[in-house]
Short mmCIF file of C-alpha atoms and ligand atoms in Angstrom, two decimals:
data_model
loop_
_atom_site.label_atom_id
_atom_site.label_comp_id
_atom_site.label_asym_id
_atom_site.label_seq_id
_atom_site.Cartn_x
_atom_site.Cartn_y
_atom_site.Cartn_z
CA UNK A 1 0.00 0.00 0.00
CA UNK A 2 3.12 2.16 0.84
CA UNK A 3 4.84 1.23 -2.19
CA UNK A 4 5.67 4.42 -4.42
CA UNK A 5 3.74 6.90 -2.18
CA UNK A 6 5.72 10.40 -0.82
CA UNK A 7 5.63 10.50 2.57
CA UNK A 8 6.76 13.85 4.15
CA UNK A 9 7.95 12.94 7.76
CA UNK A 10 7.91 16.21 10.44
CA UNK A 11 10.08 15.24 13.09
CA UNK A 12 9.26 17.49 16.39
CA UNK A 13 11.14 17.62 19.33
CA UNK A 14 10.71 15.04 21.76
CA UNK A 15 12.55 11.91 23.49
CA UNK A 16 10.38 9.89 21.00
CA UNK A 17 12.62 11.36 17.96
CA UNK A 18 14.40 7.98 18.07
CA UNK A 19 12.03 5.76 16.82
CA UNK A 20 11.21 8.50 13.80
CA UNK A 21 14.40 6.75 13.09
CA UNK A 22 13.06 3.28 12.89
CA UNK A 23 9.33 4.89 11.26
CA UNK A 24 11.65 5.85 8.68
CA UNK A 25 13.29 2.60 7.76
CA UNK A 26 10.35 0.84 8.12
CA UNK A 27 8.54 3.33 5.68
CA UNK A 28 11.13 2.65 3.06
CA UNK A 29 11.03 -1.24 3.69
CA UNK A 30 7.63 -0.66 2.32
CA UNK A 31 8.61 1.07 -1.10
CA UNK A 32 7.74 4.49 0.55
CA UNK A 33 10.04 7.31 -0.71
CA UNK A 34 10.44 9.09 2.33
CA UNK A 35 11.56 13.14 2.51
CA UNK A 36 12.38 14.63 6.00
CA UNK A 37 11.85 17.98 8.00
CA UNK A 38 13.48 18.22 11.60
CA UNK A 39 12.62 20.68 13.86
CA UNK A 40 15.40 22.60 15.71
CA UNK A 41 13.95 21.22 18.79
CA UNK A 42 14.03 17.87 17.20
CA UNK A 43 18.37 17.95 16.51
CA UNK A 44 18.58 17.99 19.98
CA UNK A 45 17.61 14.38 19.84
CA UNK A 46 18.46 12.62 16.61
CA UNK A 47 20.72 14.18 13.91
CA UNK A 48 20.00 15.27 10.10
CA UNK A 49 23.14 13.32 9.24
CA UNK A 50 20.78 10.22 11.09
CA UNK A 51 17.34 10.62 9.42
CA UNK A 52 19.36 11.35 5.78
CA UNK A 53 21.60 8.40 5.94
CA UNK A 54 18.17 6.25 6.53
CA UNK A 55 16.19 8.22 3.90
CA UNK A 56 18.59 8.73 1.26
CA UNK A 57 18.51 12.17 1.21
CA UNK A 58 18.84 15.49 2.40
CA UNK A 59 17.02 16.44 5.63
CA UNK A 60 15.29 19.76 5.51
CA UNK A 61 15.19 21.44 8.47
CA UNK A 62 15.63 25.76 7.74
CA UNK A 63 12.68 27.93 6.45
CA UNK A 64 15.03 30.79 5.02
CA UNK A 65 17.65 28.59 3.68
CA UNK A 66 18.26 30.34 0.14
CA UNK A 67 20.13 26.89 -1.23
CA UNK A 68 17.04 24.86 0.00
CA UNK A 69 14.26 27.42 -0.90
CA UNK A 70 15.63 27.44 -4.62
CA UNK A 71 16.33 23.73 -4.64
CA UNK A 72 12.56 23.35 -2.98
CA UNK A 73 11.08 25.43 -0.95
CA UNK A 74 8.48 24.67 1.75
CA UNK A 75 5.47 24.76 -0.71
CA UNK A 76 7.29 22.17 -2.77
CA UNK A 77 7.74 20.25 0.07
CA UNK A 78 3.96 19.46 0.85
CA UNK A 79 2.77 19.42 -2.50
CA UNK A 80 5.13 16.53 -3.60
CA UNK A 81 4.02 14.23 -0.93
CA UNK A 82 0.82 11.95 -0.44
CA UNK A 83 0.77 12.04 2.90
CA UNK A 84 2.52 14.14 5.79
CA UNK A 85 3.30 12.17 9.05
CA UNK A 86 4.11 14.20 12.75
CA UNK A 87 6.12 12.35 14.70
CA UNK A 88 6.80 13.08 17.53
CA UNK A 89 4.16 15.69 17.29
CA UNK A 90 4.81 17.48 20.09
CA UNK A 91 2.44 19.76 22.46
CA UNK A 92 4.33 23.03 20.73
CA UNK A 93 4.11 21.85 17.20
CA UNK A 94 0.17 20.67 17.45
CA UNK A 95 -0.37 24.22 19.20
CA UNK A 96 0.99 25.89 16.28
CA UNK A 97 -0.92 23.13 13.63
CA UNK A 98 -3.92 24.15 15.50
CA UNK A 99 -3.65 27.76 15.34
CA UNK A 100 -2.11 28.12 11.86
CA UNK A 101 1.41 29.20 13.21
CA UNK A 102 4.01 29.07 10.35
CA UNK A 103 7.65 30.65 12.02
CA UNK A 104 9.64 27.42 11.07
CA UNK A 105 10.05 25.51 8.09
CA UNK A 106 7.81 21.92 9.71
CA UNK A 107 4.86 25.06 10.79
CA UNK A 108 4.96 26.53 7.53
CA UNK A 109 4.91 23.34 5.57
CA UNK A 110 2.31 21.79 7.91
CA UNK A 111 0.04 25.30 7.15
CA UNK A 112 0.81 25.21 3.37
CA UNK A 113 -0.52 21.42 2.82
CA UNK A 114 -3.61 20.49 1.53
CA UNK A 115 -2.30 16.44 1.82
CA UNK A 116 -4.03 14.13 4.70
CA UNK A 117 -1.79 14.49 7.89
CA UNK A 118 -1.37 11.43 10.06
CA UNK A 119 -0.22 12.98 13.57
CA UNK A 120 1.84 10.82 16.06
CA UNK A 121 1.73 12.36 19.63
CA UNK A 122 4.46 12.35 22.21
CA UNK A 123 4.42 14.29 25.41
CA UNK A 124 4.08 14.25 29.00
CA UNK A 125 1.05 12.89 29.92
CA UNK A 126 0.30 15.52 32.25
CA UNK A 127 0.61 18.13 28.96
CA UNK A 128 -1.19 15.68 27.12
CA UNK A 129 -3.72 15.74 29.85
CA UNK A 130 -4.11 19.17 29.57
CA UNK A 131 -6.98 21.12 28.62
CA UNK A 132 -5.49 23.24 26.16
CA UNK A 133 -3.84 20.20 24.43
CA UNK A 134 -7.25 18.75 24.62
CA UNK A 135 -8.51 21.80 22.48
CA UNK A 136 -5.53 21.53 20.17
CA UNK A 137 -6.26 18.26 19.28
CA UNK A 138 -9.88 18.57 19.02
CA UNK A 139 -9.47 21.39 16.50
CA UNK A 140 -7.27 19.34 14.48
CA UNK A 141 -9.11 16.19 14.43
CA UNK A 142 -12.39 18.65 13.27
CA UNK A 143 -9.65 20.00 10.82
CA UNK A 144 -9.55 16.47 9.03
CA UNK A 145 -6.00 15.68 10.56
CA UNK A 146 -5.76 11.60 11.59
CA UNK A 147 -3.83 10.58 15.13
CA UNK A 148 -2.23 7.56 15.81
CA UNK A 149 -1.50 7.05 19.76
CA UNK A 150 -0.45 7.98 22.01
CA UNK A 151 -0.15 5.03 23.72
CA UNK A 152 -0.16 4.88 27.47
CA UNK A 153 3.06 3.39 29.58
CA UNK A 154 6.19 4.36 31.32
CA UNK A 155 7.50 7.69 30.13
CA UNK A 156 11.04 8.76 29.47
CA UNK A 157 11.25 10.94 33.18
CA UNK A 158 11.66 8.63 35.95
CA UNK A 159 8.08 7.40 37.83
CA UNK A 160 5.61 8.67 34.81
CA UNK A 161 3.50 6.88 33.38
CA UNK A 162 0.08 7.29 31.60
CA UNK A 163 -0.99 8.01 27.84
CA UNK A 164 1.81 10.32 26.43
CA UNK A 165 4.31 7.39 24.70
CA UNK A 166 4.45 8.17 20.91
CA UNK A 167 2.97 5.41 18.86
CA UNK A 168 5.26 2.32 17.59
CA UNK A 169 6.73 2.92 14.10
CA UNK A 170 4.94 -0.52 13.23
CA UNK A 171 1.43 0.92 14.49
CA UNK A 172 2.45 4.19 12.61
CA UNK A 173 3.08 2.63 9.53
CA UNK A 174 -0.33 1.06 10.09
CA UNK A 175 -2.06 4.21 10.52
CA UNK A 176 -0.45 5.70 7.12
CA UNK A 177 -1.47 2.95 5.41
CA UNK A 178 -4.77 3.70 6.56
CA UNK A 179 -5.20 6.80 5.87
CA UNK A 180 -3.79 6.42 2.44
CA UNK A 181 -6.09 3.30 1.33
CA UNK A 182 -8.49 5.75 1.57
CA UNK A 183 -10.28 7.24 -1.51
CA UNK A 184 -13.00 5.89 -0.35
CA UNK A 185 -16.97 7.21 0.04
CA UNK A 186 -16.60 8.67 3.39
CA UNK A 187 -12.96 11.08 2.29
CA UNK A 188 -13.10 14.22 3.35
CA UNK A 189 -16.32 13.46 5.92
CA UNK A 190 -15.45 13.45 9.80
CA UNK A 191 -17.26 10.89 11.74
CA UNK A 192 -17.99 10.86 15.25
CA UNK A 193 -18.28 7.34 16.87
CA UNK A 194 -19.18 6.84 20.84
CA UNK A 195 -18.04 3.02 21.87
CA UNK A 196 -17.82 0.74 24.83
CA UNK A 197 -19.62 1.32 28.28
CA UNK A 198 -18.69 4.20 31.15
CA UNK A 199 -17.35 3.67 34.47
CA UNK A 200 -19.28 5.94 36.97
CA UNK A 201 -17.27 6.24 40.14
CA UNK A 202 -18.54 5.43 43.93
CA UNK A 203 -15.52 5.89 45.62
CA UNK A 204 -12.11 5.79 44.71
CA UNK A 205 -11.88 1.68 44.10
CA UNK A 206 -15.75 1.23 43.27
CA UNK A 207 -17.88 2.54 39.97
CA UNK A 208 -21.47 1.06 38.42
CA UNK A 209 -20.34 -0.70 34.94
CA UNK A 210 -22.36 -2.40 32.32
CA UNK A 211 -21.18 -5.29 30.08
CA UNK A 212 -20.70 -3.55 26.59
CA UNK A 213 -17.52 -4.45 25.34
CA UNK A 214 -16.97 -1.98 22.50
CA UNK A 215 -16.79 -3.92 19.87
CA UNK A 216 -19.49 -2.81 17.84
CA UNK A 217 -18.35 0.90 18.34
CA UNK A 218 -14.54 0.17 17.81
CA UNK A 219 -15.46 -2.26 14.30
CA UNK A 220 -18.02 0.69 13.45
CA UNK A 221 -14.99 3.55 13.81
CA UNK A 222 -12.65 1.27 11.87
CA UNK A 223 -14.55 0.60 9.07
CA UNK A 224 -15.57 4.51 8.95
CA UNK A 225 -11.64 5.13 8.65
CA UNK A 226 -11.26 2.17 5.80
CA UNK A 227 -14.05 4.46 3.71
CA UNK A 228 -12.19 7.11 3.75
CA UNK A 229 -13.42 9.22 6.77
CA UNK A 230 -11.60 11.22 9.00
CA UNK A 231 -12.66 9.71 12.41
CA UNK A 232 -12.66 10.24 15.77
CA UNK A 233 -13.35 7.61 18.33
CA UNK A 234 -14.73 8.60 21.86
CA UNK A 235 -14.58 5.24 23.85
CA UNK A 236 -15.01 4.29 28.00
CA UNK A 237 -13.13 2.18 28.97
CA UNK A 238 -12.54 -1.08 27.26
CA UNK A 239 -10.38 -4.00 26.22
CA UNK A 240 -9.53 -3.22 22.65
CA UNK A 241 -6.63 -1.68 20.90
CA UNK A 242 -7.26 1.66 18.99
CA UNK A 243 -8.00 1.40 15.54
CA UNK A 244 -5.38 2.03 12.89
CA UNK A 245 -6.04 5.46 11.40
CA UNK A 246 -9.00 6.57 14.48
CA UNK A 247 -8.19 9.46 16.22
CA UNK A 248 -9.46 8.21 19.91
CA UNK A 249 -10.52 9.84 22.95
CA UNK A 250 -10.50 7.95 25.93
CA UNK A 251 -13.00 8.63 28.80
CA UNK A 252 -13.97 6.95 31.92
CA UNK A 253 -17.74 8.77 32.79
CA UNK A 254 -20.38 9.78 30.97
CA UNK A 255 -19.87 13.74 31.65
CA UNK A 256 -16.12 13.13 30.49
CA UNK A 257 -17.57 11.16 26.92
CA UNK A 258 -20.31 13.77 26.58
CA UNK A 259 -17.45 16.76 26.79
CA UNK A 260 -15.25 14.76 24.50
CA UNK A 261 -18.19 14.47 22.04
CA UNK A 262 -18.69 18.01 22.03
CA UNK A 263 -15.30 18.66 21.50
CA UNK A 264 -14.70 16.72 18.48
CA UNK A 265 -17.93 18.38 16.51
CA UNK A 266 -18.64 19.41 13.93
CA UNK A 267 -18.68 16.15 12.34
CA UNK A 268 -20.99 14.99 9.27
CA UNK A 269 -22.07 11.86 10.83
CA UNK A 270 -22.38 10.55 15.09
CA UNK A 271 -22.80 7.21 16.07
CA UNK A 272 -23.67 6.51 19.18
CA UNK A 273 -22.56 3.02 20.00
CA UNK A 274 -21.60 3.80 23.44
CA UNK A 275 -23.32 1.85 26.28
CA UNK A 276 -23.76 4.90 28.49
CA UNK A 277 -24.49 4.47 32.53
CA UNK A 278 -27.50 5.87 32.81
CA UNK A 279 -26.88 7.10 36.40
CA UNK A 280 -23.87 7.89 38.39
CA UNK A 281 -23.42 8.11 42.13
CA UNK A 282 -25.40 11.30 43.13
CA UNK A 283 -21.86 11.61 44.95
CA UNK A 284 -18.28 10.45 44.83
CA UNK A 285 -16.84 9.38 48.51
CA UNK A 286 -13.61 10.92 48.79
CA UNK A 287 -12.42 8.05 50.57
CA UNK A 288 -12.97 4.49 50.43
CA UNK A 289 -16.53 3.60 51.87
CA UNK A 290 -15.85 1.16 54.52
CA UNK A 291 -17.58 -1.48 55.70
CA UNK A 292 -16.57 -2.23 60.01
CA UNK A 293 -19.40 -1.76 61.78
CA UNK A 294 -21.69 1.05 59.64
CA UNK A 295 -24.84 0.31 58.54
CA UNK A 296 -25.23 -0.73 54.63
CA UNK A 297 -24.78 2.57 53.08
CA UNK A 298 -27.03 3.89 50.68
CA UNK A 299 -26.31 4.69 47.27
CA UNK A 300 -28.82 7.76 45.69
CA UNK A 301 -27.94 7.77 41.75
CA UNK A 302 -28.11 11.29 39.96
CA UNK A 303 -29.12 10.79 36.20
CA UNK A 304 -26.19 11.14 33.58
CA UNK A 305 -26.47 13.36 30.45
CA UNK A 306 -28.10 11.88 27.44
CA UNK A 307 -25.20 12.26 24.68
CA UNK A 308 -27.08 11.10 21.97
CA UNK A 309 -30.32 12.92 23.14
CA UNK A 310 -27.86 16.64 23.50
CA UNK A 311 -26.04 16.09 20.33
CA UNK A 312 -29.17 15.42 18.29
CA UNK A 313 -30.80 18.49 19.69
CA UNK A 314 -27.97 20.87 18.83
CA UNK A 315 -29.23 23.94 17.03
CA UNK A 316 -26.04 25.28 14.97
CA UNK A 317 -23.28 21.68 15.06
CA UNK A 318 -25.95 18.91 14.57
CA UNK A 319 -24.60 16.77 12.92
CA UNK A 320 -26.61 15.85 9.32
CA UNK A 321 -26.75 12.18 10.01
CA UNK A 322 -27.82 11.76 13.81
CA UNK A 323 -27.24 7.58 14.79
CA UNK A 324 -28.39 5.55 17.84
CA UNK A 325 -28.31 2.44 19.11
CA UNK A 326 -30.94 0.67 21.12
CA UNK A 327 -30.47 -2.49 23.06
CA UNK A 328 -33.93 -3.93 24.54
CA UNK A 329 -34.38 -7.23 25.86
CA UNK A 330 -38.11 -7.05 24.66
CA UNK A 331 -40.32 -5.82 21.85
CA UNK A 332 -37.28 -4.73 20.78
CA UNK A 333 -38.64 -2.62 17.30
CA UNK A 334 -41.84 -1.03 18.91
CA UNK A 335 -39.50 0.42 21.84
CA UNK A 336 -36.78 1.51 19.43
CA UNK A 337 -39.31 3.46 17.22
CA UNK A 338 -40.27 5.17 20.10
CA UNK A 339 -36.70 5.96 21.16
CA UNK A 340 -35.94 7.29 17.57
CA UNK A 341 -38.32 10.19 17.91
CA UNK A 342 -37.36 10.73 21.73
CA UNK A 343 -33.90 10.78 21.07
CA UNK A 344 -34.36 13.06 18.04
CA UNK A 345 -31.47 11.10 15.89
CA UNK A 346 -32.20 10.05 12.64
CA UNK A 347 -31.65 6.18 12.59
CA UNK A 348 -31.66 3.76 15.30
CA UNK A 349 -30.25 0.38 15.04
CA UNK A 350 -32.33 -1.67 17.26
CA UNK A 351 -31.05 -4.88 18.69
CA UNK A 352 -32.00 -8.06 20.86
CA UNK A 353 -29.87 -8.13 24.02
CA UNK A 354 -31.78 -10.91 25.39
CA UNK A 355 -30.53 -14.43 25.54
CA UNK A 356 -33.91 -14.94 22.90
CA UNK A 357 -31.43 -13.47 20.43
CA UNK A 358 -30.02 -17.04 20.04
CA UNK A 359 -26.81 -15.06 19.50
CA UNK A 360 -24.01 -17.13 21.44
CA UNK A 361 -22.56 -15.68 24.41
CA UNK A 362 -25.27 -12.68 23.91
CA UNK A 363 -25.12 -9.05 21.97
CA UNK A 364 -22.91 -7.95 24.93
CA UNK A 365 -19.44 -8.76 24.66
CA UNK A 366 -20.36 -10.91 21.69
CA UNK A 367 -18.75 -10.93 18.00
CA UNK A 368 -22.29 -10.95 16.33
CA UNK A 369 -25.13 -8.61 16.39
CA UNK A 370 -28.92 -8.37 14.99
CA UNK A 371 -29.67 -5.69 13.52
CA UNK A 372 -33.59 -3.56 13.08
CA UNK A 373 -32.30 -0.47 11.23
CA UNK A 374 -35.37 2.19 11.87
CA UNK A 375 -35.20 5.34 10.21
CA UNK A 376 -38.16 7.75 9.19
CA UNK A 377 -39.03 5.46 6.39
CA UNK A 378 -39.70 2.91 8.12
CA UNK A 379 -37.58 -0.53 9.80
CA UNK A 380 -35.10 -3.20 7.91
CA UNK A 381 -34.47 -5.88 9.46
CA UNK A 382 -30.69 -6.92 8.53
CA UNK A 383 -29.82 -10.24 8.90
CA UNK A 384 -27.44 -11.69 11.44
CA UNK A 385 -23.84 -10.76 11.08
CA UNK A 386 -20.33 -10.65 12.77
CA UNK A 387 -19.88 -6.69 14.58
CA UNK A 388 -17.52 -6.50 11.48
CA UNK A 389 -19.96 -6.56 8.88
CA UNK A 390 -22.80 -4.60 10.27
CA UNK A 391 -20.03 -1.74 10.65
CA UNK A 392 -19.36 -2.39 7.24
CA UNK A 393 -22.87 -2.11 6.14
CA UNK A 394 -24.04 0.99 8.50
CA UNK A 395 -20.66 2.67 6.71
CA UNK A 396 -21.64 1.91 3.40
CA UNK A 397 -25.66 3.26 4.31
CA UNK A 398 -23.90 6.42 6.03
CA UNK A 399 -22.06 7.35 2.45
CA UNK A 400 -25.21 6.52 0.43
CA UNK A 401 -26.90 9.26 2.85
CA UNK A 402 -24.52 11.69 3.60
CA UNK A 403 -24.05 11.49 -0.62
CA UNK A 404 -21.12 12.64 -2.59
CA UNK A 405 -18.93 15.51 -1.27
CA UNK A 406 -20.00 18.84 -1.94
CA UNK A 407 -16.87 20.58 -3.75
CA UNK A 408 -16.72 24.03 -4.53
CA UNK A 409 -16.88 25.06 -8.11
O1 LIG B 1 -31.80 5.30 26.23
P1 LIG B 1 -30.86 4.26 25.75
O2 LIG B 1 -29.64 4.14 26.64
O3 LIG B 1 -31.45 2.92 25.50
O4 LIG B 1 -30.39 4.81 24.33
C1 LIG B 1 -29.43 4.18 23.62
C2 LIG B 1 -28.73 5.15 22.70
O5 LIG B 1 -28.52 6.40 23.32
C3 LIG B 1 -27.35 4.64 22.33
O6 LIG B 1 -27.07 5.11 21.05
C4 LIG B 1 -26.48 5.28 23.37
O7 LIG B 1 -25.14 5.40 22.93
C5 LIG B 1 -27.14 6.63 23.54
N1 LIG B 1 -27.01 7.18 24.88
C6 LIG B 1 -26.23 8.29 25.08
N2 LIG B 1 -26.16 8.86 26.33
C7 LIG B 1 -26.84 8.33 27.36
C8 LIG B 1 -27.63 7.19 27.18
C9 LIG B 1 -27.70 6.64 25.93
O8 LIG B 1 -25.60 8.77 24.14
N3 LIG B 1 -26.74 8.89 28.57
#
């Protein structure tokens, strides 16, 4: 998939510089021809004699170099590449991507592209953590630009640890490949996909669960990135990798994943796969609730926000194509039909939790699904299927109703 394309490789300045090294090799192993920018940040850590001697040629790394502007200039640079990679993207250089600052040569390329951007992360978790970052990334994910990672673990400073690790150049290479595959009917849309269920804390060691697994969300968020779409992924927590190409947004409670939803509008299409608590604690104990001696303690619930329910309501960022999911354990297409016009959204896929499904090991944590697709024009009933292929198929019915891309003429 690699073979012949240009990639244009930023490297920012981070710890995480080293295995741009390896991302680089590994690119070329693939056929990729592979052009480099380094950031003066980024020579601190790796070398344009390194990254040149791996890519075969000469590292760019000055915005008024007079030699390199007449040789190619920063313009050049973007245009003769099918894809742009960031990594290590750092904090700095996604603040700038985000807010169209161009004082270096990797800024001023990364402003003068119109080519799909695949953005590798690497920071402190605590700056990744951070709200502005947050915001940063946000705006570029709305901006069309596709993360891979970061991955959580042991950081480079003694004692941290936490999502902040730059990708692997394996799951990198994944990502590109991704993102390139894809002319497909969802390029240039942004989709929005909510997966797997919340965790609503107690107390610090205790929080009310359900059994969704994400699977449906996660397959649905995949196969939105293999059409084409720029997507971003808001999942609780859950047992699954990311998925190549997904920008993803991890959250614990429903007020985080409704936040994170809101963050990553506008989008053309929202999914709402996500197994949301429907209460939380009406409080969170401080403190461990113990058990010597006090009575059994109570636990009042306060109701959570309906994501779904708020995004489909939006006045100005609705997004066109509005899509729940409904999981009843009886007279499963009457209650979903009333749900659709509750909600608001535009489809609902309805399906049979209960063990009637005949579905083994049930919907929940499952690898099949049954699908009642109700929409205004009435219900389909799709047959049974793997999680795979009903993402597959709600993809393909999302492009067929979002319809071709509007261009300007
Ligand atoms: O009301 P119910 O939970 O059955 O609705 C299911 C649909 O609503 C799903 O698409 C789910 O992701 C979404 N939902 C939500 N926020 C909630 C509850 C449900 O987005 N608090």
């Amino acid at each position: 998939m690699l073979a012949h394309k240009r990639i244009l490789l930023v490297i920012g300045g981070g710890i995480a510089a080293y295995k741009s090294l390896d991302l680089i090799r590994r690119l070329k192993e693939r056929g990729a021809s592979v052009r480099v920018i380094m950031t003066a940040a980024a020579q601190h850590f790796v070398t344009p004699l390194a990254a040149g001697a791996l890519s075969h040629t000469k590292v760019f790394t000055e915005l008024f170099d007079r030699e390199a502007e007449h040789d190619i200039g920063h313009i050049r640079l973007s245009r003769e590449a099918d894809l742009v990679i960031v990594a290590p993207a750092t904090a700095d250089l996604m603040a700038k991507m985000a807010h169209g600052l161009a004082d270096d040569l990797a800024s001023a390329v990364l402003l003068a592209s119109d080519k799909p951007v695949l953005v590798a992360p690497a920071m402190n978790p605590l700056m990744w953590a951070n709200p502005a970052t947050a915001r940063n990334v946000a705006q570029l994910a709305a901006d069309g630009v596709a993360f891979v990672g970061p991955n959580a673990g042991a950081m480079a400073e003694r004692g941290e640890d936490g999502p902040g690790r730059m990708a692997e150049p394996l799951e990198i290479v994944a990502a590109a490949e991704t993102r390139l595959a894809v002319a497909g009917p969802l390029t240039g849309r942004h989709v929005l996909v909510t997966s797997g269920p919340t965790h609503e804390p107690i107390d610090p060691v205790r929080y009310i669960a359900n059994r969704s697994s994400g699977k449906q969300g996660h397959a649905i968020a995949a196969a939105a990135a293999r059409a084409g779409a720029q997507v971003t992924l808001v999942s609780g927590p859950v047992n699954l990798p990311d998925p190549a190409g997904v920008a993803v947004r991890h959250v614990e409670t429903a007020r985080e994943m409704l936040a994170a939803v809101e963050a990553a509008l506008p989008a053309d299409a929202a999914i709402f796969a996500a197994a949301v608590a429907d209460w939380r604690a009406a409080t969170e104990a401080g403190e461990k609730m113990k058990k010597d001696g006090q009575a059994i303690p109570a636990l009042p619930l306060a109701e959570n926000p309906d994501i779904l329910a708020t995004v489909a309501r939006l006045a100005n960022r609705r997004p066109r194509l509005v899509i729940g999911f409904a999981a009843e354990t009886e007279n499963v297409v009457a209650y979903a039909q009333v749900k659709r016009l509750r909600k608001g959204c535009d489809w609902i896929l309805a399906n049979d939790v209960s063990p009637r499904s005949g579905i083994d090991g049930g919907v929940m944590g499952g690898d099949e699904n049954l699908i009642h697709l109700i929409s205004e024009k009435g219900v389909e009933h799709w047959p049974r299927a793997s999680k795979a292929e009903v993402a597959e198929r709600l993809v393909a019915r999302v492009a067929t109703a979002l319809g071709p891309l509007e261009t300007l003429s």
